[in-house]
PDB file of C-alpha atoms in Angstrom:
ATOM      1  CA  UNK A   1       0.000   0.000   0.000  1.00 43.00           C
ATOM      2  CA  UNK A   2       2.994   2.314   1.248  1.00 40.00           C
ATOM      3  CA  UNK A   3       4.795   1.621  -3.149  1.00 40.00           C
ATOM      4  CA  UNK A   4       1.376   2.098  -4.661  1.00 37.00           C
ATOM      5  CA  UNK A   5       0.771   5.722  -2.536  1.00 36.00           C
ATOM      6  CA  UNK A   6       4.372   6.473  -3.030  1.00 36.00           C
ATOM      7  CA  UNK A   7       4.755   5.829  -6.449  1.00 35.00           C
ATOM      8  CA  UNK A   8       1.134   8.159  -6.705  1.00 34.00           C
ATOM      9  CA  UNK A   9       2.772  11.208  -5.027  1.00 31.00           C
ATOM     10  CA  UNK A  10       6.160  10.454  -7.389  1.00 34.00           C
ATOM     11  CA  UNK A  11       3.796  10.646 -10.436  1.00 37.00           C
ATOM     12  CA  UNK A  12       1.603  13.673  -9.378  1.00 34.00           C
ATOM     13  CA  UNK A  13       5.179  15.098  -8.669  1.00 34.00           C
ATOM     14  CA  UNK A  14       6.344  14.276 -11.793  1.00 39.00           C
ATOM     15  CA  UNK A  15       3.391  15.692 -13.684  1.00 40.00           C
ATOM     16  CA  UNK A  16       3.083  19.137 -11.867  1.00 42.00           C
ATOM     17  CA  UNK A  17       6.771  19.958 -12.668  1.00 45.00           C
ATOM     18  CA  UNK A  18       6.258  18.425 -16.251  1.00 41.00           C
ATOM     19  CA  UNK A  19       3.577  21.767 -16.776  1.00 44.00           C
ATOM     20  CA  UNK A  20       5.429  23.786 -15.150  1.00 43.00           C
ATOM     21  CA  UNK A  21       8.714  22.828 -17.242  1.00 42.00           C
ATOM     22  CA  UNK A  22       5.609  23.471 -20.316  1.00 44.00           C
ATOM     23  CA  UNK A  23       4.725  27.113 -18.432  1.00 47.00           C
ATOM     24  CA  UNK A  24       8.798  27.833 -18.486  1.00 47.00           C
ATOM     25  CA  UNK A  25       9.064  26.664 -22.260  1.00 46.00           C
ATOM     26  CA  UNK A  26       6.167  28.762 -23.239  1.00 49.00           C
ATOM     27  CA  UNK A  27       7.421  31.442 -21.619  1.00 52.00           C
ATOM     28  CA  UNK A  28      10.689  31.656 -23.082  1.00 55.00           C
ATOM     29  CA  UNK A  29       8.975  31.223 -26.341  1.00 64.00           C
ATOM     30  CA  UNK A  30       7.268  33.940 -25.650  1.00 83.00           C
ATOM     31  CA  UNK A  31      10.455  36.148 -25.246  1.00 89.00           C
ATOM     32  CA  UNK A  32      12.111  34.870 -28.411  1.00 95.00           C
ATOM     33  CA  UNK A  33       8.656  36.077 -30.015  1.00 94.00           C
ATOM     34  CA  UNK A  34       8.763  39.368 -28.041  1.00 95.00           C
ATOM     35  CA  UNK A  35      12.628  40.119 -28.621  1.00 96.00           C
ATOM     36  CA  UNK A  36      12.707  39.463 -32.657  1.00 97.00           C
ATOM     37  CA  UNK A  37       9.051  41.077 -33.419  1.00 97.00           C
ATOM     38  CA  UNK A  38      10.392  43.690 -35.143  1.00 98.00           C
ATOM     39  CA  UNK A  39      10.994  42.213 -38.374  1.00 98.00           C
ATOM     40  CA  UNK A  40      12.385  45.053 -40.610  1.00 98.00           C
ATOM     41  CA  UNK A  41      14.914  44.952 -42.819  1.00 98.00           C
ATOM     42  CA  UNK A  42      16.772  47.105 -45.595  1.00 98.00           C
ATOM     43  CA  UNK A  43      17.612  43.644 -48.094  1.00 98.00           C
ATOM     44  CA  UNK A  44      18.012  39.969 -47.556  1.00 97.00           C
ATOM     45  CA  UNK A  45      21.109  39.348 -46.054  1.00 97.00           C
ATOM     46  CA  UNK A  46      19.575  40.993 -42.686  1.00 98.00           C
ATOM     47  CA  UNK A  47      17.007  38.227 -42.540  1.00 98.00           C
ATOM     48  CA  UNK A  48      18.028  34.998 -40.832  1.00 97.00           C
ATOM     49  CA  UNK A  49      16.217  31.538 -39.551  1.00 97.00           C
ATOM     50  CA  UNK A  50      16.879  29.777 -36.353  1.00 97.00           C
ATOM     51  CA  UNK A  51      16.148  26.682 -34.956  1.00 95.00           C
ATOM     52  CA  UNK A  52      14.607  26.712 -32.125  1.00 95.00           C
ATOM     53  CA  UNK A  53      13.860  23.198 -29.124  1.00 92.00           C
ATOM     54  CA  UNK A  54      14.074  19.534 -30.218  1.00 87.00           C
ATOM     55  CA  UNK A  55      11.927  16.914 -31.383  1.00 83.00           C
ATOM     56  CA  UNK A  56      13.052  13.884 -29.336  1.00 77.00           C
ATOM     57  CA  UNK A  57      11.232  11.640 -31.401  1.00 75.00           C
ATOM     58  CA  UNK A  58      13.018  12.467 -34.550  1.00 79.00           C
ATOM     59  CA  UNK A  59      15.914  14.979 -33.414  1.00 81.00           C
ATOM     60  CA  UNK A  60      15.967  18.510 -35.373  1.00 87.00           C
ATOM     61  CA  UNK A  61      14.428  21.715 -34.165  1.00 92.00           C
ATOM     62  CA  UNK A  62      10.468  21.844 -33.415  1.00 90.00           C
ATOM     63  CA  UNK A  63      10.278  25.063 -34.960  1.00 93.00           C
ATOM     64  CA  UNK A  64      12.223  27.967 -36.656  1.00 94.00           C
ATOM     65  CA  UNK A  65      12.323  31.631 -36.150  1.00 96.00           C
ATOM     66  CA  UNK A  66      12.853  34.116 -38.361  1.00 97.00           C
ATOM     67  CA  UNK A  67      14.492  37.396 -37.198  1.00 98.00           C
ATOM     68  CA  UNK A  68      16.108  40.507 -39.105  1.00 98.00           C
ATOM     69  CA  UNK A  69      19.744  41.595 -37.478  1.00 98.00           C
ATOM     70  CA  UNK A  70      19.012  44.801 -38.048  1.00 98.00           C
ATOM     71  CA  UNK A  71      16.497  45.427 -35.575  1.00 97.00           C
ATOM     72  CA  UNK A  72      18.159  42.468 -32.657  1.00 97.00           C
ATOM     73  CA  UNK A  73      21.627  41.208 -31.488  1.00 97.00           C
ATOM     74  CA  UNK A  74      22.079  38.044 -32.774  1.00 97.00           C
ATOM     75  CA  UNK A  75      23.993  36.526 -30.189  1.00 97.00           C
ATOM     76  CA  UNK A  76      21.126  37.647 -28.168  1.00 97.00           C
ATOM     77  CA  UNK A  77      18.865  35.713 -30.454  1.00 97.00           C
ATOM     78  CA  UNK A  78      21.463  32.953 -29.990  1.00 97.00           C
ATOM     79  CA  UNK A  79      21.315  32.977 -26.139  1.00 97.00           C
ATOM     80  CA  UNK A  80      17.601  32.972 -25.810  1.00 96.00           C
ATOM     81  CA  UNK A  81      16.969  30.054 -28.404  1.00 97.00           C
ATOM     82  CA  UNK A  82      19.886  28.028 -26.622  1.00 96.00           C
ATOM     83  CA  UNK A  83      18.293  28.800 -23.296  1.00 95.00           C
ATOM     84  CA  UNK A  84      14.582  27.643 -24.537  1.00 94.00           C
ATOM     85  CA  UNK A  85      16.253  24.611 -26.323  1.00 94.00           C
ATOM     86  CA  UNK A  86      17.558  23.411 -23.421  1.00 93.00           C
ATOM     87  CA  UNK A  87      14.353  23.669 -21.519  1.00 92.00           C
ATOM     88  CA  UNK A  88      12.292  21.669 -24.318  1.00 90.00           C
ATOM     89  CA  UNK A  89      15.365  18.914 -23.942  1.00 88.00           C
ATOM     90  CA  UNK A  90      14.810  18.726 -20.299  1.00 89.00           C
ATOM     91  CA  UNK A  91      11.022  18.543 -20.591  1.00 86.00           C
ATOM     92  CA  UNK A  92      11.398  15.843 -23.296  1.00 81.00           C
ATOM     93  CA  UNK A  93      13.737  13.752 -20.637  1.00 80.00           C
ATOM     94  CA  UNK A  94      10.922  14.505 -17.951  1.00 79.00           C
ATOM     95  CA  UNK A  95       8.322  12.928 -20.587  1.00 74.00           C
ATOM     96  CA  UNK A  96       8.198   8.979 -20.932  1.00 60.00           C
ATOM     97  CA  UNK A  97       5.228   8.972 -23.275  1.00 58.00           C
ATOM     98  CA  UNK A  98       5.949   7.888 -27.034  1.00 60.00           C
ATOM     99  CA  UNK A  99       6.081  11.130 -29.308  1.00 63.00           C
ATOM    100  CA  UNK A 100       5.159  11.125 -32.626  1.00 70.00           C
ATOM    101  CA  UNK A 101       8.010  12.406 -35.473  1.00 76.00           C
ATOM    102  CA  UNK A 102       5.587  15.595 -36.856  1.00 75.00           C
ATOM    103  CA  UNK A 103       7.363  16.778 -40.085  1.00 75.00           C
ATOM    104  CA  UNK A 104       8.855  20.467 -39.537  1.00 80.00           C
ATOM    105  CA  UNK A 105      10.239  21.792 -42.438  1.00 83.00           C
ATOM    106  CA  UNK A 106      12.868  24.284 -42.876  1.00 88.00           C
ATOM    107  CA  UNK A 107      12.544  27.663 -43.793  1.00 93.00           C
ATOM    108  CA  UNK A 108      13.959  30.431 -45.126  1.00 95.00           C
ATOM    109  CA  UNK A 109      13.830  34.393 -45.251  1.00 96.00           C
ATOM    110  CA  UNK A 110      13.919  37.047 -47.342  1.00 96.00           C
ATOM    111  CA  UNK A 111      13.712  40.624 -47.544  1.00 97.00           C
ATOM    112  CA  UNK A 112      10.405  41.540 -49.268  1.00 97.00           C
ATOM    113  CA  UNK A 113       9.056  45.154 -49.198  1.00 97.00           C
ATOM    114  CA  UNK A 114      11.478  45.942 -46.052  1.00 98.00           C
ATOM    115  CA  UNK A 115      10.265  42.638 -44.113  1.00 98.00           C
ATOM    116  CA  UNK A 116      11.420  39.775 -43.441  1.00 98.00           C
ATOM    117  CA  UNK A 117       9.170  37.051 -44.459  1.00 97.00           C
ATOM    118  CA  UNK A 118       9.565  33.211 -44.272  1.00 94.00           C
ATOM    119  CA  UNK A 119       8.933  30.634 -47.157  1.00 92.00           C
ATOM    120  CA  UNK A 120       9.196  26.775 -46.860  1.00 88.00           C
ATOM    121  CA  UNK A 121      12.363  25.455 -48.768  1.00 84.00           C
ATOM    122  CA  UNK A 122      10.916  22.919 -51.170  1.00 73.00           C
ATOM    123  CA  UNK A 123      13.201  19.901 -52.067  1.00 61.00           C
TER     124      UNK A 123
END
């Protein structure tokens, strides 16, 4: 009785800091999202993509960013996607549950009436 109420708290444990690992990870998502909003840009070469977290199931990034380096640091840009990577790997290390490998494709940017924009790269 003692393993089966123990291993019930462990779980519940488990689980609350699992959302709250998923709070922190949106959170930082949100500040990527915040920090490179302003996406304006004078020609294409300003305009870069950035992986952003992991896909455990079939490695890779589970999303890219787009940002312009004329408006943001990009070592700042660096920092914060490094810093929400390694959240998402930690959650993913937390989770025991079978993910499924969801395609994400790349992307890239260009400069487009002094935006930048994104566009799938097609194979």
């Amino acid at each position: 009785m003692k393993t089966v109420i123990g291993s019930a708290v462990i779980a519940f444990l488990m689980l609350s800091g699992c959302q709250s690992s998923q709070q922190n990870l949106d959170t930082s998502s949100d500040s990527i999202q915040s920090y490179v909003a302003d996406l304006s840009c004078d020609a294409s070469f300003q305009c870069k993509v950035i992986g952003v977290g992991e896909r455990r199931a079939c490695g890779g990034p589970s999303r890219y960013v787009v940002f312009s380096t004329k408006t943001v640091d990009e070592s700042e840009v660096e920092r914060l996607v490094a810093a929400e990577t390694a959240k998402e790997q930690l959650l993913n290390e937390a989770l025991s549950a079978e993910e499924t490998c969801k395609q994400v494709l790349p992307i890239q940017s260009l400069c487009i009436r002094n935006t930048c924009e994104s566009f799938p790269i097609s194979n």
